[in-house]
Coordinates of N, CA and C in Angstrom, one line a residue:
X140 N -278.9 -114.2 76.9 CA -278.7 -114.9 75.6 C -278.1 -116.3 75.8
X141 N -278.4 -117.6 75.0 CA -278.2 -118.8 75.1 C -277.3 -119.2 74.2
X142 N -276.0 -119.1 74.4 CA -275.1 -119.7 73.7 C -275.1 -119.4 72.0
X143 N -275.0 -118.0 71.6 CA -274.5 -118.0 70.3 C -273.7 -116.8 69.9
X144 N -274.1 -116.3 68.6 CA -273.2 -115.3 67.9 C -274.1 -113.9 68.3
X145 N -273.3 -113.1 69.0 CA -273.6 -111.7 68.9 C -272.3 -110.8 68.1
X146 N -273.5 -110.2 67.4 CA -273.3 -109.2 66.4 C -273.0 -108.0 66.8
X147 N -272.3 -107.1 66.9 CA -272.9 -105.3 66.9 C -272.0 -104.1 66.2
X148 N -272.7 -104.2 65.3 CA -272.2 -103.5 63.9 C -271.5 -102.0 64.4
X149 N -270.9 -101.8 63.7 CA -270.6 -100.1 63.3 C -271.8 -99.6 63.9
X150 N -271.5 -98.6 64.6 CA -272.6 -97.4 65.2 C -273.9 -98.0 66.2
X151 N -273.6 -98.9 66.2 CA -274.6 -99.9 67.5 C -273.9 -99.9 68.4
X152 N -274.7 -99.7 69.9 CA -274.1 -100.0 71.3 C -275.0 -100.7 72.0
X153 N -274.2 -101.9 72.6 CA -274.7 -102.0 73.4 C -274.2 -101.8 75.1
X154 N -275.2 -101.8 76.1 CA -275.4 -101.4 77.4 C -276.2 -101.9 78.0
X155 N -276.5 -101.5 79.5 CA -277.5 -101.5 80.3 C -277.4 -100.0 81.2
X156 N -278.4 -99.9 82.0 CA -278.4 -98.7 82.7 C -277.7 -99.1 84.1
X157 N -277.1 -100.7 84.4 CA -276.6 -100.9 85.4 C -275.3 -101.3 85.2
X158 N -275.0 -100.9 83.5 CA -273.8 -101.7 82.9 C -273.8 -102.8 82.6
X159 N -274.3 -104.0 83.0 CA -274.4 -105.2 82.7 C -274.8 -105.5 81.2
X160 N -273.9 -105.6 80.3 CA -274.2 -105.5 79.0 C -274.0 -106.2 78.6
X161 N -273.7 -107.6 78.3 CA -273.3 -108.9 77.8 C -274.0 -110.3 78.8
X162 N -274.6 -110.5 78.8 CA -274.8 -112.1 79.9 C -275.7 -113.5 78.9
X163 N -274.3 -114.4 78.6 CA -274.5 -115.3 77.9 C -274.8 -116.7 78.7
X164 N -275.4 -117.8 78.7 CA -275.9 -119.0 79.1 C -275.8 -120.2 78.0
X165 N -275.7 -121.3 78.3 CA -275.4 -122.2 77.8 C -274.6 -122.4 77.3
X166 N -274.3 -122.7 75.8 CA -273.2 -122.8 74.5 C -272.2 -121.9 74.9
X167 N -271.0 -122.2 73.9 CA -269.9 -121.1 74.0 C -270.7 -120.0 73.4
X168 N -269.7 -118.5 73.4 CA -270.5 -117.5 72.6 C -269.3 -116.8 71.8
X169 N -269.7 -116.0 70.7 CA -268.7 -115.6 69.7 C -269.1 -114.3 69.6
X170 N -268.6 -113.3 70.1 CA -268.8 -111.7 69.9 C -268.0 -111.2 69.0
X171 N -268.5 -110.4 68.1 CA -268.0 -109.5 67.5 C -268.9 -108.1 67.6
X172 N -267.9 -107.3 68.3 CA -268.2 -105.8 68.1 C -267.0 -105.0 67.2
X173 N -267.9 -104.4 66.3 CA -267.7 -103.1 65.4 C -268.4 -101.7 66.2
X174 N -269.1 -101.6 67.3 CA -269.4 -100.6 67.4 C -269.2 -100.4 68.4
X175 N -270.1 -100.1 69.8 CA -269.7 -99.6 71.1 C -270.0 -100.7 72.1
X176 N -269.4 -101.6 73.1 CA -269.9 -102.0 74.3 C -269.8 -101.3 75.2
X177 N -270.7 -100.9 75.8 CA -270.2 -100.2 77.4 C -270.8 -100.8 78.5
X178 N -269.7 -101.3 79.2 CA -269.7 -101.8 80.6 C -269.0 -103.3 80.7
X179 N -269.6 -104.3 81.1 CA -269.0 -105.7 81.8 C -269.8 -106.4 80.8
X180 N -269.2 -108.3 80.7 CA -270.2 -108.8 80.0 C -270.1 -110.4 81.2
X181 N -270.7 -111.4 81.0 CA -270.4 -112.2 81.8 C -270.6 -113.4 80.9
X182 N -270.1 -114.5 80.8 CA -270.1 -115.2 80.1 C -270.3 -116.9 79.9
X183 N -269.6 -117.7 79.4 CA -270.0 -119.0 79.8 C -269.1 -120.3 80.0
X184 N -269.3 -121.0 80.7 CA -268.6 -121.7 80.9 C -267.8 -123.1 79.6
X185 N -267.9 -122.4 78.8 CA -267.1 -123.4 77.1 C -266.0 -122.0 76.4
X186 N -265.7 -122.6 75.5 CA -264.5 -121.4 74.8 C -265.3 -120.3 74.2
X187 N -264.8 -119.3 75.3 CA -266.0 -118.3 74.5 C -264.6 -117.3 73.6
X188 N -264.9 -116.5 72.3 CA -264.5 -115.9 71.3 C -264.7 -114.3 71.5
X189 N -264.2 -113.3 72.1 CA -264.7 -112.0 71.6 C -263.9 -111.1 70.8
X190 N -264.0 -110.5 69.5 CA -263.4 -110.0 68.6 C -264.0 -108.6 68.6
X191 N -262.5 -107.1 69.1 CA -263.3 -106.0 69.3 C -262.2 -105.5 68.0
X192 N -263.3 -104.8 66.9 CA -262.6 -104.1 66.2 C -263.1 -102.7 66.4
X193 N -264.3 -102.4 67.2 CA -264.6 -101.0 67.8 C -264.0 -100.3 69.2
X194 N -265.2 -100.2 69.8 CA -264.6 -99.6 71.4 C -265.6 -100.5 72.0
X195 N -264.8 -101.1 73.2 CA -265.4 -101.7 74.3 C -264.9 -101.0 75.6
X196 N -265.7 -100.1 75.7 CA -266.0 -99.4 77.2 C -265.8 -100.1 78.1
X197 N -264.9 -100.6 79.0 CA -264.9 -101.9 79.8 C -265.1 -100.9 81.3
X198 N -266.0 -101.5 81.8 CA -265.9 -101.1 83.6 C -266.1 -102.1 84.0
X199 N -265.5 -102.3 85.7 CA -266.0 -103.1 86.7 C -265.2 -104.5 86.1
X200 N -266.2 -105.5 86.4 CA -265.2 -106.7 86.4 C -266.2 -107.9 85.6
X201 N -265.7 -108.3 84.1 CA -266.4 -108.5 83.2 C -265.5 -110.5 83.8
X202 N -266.6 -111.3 83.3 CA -266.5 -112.5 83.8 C -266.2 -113.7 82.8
X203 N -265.1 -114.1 82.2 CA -265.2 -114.5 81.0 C -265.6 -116.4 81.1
X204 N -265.8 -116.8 82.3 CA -266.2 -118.2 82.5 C -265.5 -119.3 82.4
X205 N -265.4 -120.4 82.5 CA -264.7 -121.6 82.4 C -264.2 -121.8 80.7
X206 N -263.5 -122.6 80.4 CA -263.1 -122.8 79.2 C -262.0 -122.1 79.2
X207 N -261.5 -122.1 77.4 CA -260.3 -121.6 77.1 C -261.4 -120.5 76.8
X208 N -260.8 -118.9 77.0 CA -261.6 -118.0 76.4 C -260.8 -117.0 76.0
X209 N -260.6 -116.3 74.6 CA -260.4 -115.7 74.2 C -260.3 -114.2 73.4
X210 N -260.0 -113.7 73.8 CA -260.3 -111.6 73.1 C -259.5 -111.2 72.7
X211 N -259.7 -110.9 71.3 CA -258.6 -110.2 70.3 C -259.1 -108.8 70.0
X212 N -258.1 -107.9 70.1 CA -258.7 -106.7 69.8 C -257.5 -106.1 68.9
X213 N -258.5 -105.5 67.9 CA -257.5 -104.7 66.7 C -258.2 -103.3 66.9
X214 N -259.5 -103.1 67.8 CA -260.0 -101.4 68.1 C -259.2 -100.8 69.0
X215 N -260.1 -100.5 70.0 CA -259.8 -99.9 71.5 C -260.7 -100.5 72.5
X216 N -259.8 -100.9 73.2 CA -260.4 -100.9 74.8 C -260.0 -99.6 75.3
X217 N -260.9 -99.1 76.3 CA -260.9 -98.5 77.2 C -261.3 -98.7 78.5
X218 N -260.3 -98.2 79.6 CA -260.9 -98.7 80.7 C -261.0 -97.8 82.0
X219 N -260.8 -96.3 81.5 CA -261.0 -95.3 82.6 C -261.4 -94.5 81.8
X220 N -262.8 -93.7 82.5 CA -263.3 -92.3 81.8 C -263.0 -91.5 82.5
X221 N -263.4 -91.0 83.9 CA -263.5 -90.4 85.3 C -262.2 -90.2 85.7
X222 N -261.8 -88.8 85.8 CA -260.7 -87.9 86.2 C -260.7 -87.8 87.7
X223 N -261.9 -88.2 88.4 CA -262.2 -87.6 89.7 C -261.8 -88.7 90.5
X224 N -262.0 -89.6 90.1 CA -261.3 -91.5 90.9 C -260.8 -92.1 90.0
X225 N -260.0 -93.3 90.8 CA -259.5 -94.7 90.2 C -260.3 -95.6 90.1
X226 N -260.1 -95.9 88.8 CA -261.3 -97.1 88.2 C -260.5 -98.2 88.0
X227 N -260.7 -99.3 88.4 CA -260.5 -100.8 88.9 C -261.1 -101.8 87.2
X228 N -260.8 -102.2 87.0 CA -261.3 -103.1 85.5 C -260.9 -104.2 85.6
X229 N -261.8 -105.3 85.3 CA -260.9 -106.8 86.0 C -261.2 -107.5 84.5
X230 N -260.3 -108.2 83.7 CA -261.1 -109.1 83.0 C -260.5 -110.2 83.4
X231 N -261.3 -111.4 84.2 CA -261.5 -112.2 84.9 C -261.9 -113.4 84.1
X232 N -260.8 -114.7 84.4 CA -261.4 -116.1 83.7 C -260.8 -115.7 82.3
X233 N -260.3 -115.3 81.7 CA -259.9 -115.2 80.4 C -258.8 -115.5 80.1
X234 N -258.2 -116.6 79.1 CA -256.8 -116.8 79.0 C -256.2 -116.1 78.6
X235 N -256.9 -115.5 77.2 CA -255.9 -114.9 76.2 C -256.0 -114.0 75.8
X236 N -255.5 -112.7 76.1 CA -255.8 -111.0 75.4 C -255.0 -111.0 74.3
X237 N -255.3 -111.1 72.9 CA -254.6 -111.0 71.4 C -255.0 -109.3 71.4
X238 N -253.5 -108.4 71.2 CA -253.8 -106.9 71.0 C -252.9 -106.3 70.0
X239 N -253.9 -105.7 68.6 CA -253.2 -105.4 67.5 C -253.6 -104.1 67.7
X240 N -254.7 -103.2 68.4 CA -255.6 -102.3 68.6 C -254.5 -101.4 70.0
X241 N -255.7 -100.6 70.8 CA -255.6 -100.0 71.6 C -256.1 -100.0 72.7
X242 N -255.4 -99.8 73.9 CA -255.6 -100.1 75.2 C -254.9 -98.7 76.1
X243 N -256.4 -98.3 76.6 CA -256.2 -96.8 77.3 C -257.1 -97.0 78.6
X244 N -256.0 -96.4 79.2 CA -256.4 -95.7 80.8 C -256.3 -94.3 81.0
X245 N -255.9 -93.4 80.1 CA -255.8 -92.2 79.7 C -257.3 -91.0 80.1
X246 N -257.6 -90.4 81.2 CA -258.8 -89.9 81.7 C -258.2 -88.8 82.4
X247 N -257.0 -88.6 82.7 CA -256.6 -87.2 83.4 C -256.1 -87.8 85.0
X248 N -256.4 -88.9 85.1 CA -255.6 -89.3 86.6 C -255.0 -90.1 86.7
X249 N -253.9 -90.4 87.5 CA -253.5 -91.9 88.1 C -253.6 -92.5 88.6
X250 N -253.3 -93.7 88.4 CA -253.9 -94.7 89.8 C -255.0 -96.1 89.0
X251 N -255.7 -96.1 87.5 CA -256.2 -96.8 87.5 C -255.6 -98.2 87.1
X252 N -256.3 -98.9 87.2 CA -255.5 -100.2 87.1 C -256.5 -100.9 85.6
X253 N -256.0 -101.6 85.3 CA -256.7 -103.1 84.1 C -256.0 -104.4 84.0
X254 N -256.7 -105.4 84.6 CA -256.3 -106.2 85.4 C -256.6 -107.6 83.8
X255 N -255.9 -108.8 83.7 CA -256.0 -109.4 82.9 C -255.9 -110.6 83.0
X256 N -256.8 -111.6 83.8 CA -256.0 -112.6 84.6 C -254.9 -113.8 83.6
X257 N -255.5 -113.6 82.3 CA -254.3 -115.0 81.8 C -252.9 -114.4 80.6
X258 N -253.0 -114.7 79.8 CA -251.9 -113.8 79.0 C -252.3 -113.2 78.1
X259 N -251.0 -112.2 78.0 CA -251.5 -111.1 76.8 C -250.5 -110.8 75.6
X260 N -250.7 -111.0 75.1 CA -249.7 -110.9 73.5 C -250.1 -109.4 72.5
X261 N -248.8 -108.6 73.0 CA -249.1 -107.4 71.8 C -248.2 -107.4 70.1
X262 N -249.1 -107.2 69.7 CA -248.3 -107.2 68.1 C -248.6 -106.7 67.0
X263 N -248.4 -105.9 66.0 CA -249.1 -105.0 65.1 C -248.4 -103.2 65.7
X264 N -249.6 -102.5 65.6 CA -249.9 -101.8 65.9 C -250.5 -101.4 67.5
X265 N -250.1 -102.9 68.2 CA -250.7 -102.5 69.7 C -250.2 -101.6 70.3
X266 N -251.2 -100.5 71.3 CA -250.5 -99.7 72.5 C -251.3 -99.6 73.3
X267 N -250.4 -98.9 74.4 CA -251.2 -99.0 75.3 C -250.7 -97.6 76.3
X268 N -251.9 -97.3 76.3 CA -251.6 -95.9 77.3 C -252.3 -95.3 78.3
X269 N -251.6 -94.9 79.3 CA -251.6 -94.7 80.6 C -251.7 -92.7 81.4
X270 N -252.1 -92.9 82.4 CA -251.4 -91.5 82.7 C -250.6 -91.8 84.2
X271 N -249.4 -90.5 84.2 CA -248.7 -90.6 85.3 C -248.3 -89.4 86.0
X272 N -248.0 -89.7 87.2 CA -247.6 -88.3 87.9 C -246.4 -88.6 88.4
X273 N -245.6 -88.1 89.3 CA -244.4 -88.1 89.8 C -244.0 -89.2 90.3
X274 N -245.2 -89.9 91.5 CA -244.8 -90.9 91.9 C -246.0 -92.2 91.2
X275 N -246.6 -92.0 90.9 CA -247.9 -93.0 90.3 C -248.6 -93.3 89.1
X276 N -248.3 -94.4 88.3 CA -248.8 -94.4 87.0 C -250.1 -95.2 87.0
X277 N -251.1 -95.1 85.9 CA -252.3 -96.2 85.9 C -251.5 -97.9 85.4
X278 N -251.7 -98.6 86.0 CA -250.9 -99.9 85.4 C -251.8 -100.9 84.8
X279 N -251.2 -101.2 83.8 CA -251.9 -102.8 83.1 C -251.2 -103.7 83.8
X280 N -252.3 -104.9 84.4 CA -251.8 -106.0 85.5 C -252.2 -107.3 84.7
X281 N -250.9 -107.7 84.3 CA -251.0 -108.8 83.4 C -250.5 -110.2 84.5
X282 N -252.0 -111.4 84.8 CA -251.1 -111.9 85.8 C -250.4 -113.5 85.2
X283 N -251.1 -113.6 83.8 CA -250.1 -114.9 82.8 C -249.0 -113.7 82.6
X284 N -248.4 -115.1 81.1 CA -247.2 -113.7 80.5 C -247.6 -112.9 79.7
X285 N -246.6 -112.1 79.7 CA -246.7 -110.7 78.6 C -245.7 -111.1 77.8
X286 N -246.3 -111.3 76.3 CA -244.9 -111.2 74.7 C -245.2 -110.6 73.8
X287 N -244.6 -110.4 72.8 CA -244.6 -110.1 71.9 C -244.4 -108.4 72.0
X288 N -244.9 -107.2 71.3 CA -244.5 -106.4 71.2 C -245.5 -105.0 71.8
X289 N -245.5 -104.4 72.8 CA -246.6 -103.2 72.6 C -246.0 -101.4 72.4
X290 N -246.6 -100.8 72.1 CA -246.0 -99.3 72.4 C -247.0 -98.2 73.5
X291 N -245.7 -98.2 74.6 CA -246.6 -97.7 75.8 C -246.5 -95.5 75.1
X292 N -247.8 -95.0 75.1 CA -248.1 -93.9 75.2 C -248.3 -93.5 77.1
X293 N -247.3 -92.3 77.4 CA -247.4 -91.8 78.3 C -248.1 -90.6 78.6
X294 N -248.9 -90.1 79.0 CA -249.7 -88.5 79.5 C -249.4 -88.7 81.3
X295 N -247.9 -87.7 81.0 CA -247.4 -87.5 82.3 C -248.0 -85.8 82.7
X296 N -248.9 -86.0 83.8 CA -249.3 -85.1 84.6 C -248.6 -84.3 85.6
X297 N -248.6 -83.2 85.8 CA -247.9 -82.2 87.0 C -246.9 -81.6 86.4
X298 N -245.5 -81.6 87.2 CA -244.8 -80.6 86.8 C -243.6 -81.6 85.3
X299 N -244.4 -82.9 85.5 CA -243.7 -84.0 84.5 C -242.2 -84.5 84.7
X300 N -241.9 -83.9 86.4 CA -240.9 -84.9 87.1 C -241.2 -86.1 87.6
X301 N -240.1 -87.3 87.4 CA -241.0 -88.8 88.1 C -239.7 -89.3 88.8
X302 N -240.0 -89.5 89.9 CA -239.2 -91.0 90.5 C -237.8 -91.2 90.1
X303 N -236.9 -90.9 90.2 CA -235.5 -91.7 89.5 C -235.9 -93.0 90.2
X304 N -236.1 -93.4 90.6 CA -236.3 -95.1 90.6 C -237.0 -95.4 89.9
X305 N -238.1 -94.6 88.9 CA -239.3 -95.1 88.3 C -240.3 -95.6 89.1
X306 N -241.4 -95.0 88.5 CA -243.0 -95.7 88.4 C -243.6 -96.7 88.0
X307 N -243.7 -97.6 88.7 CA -244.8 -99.1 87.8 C -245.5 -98.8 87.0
X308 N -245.9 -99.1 85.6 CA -246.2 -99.1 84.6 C -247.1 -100.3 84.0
X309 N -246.2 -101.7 84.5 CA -246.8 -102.8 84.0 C -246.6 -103.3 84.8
X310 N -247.0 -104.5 85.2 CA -247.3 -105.3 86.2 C -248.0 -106.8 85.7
X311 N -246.1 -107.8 85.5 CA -246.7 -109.2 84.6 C -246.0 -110.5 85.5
X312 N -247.2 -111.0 85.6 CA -246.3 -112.2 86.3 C -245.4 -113.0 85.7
X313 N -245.2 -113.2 84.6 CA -243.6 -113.6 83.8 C -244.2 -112.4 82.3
X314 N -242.5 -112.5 81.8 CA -242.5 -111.3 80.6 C -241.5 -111.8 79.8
X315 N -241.7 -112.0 78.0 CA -240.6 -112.0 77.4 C -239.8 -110.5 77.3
X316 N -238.4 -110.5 77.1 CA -237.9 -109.2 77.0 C -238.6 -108.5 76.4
X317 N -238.5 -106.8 76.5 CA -239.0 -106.2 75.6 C -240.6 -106.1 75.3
X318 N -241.5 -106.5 76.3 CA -243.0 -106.7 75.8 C -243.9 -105.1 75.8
X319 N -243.0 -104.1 76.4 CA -243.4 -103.0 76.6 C -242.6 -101.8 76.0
X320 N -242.6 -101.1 75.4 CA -241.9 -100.3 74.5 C -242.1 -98.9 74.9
X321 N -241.7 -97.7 75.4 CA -241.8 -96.3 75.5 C -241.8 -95.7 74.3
X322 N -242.6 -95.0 73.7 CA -242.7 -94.3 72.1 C -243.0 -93.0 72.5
X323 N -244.0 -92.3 73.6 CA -244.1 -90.9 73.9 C -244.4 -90.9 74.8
X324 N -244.3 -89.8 75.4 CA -244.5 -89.4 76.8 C -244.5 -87.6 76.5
X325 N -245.7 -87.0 76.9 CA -245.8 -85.8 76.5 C -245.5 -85.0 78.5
X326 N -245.0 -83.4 78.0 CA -244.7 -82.7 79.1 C -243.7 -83.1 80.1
X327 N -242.8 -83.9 79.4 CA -241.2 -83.7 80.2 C -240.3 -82.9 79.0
X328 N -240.4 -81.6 79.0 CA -239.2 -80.6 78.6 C -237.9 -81.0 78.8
X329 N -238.0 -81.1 80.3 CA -236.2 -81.2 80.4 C -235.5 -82.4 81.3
X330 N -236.7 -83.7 81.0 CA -235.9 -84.7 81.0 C -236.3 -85.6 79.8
X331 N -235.3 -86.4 79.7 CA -236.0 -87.9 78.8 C -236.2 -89.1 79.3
X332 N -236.8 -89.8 79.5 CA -237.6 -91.0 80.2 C -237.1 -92.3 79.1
X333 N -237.5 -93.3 79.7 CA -237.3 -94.5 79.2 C -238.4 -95.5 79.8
X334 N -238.6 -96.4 79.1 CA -239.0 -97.6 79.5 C -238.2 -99.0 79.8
X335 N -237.7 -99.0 81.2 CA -237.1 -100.3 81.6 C -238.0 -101.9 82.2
X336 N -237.5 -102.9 81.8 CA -237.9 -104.0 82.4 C -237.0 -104.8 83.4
X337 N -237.6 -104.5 84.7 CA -236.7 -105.1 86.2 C -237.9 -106.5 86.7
X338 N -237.1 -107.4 86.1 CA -238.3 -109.0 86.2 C -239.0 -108.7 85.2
X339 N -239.7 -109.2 85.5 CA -240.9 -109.3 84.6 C -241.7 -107.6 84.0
X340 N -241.3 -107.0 85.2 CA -242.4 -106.1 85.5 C -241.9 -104.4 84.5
X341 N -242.7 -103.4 84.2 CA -241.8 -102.4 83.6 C -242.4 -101.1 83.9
X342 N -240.7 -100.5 84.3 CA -241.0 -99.1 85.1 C -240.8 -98.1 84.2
X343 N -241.0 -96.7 84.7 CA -241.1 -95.5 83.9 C -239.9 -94.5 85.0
X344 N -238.6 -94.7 84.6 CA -238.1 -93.9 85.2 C -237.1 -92.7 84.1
X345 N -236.3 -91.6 84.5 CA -236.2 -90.9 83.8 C -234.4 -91.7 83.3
X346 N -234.3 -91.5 81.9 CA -233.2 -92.4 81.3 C -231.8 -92.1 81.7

């Protein structure tokens, strides 16, 4: 596609069978999905726009190009399906993640990562959730800052003991206070957990 508006409504997906589902040329480009993306998109070198109020299936490592580029999401990202491995998710070249929506690594394992290279601002209704085991959570790797507000959902696996030092959770190269919030965490009976911030960065250890 050369530089314009793509559309994809309610109950539209788009894809490829190699994933490669987005590849824009020339002009900036302005996405709006209401319906499904699945996979990576690549993009172009001016301010590109993407607005997800559906699900964007994100795998692999989506390329957002030169310019200021921008992604606001009030749906869901998703960025792990597969219980059997760790899935790696890069969104690369992008300054600004705006998140009113949802953001899940939630698949039955730990270990995946969603990598963000420029800043991310949660506020609304944003969350974001993860799974964890004793010693290992999936982390959101935010490498601008992290502000504003998010509510982390936890799906703690095993016997739902963790770490008295805590588990990495987030992972931001500067953070206003507070950018990560603990709201649930299911299958710890008989402890209570918390969400702390040590630097920047915020762990999951038991309160």
């Amino acid at each position: 596609n050369d530089g314009s508006t793509i559309i994809n409504n309610t109950g539209g997906l788009i894809t490829a069978t190699n994933l490669f589902a987005i590849d824009v040329n020339g002009a900036a480009a302005t996405i709006s999905n209401a319906g499904t993306i699945l996979g990576f998109v690549d993009l172009t070198a001016f301010a590109d726009s993407t607005t997800n109020t559906g699900l964007f299936d994100a795998r692999l490592t989506s390329d957002f190009g030169a310019g200021v580029d921008v992604f606001t999401n009030s749906g869901t990202v998703r960025t792990a399906v597969n219980s059997g491995a760790s899935e790696n998710v890069v969104f690369a070249n992008l300054e600004t993640f705006n998140n009113t929506g949802v953001i899940t690594m939630i698949d039955g394992q730990a270990g995946d990562t969603f990598t963000l290279s420029g800043n991310y601002n949660g506020s609304g209704s944003a969350s974001l959730g993860v799974d964890a085991t004793s010693t290992l959570a999936d982390n959101l790797i935010v490498v601008g800052n992290a502000s504003g507000t998010t509510a982390v959902n936890v799906n703690l696996l095993g016997t739902g003991f963790v770490d008295p030092n805590g588990i990495l959770v987030v992972d931001n190269g500067t953070s206003t206070p507070s950018a990560f919030v603990l709201v649930s965490i299911n299958n710890s009976p008989l402890l209570v957990y918390s969400l702390v911030q040590r630097g920047s960065d915020s762990f999951l250890p038991p309160a």
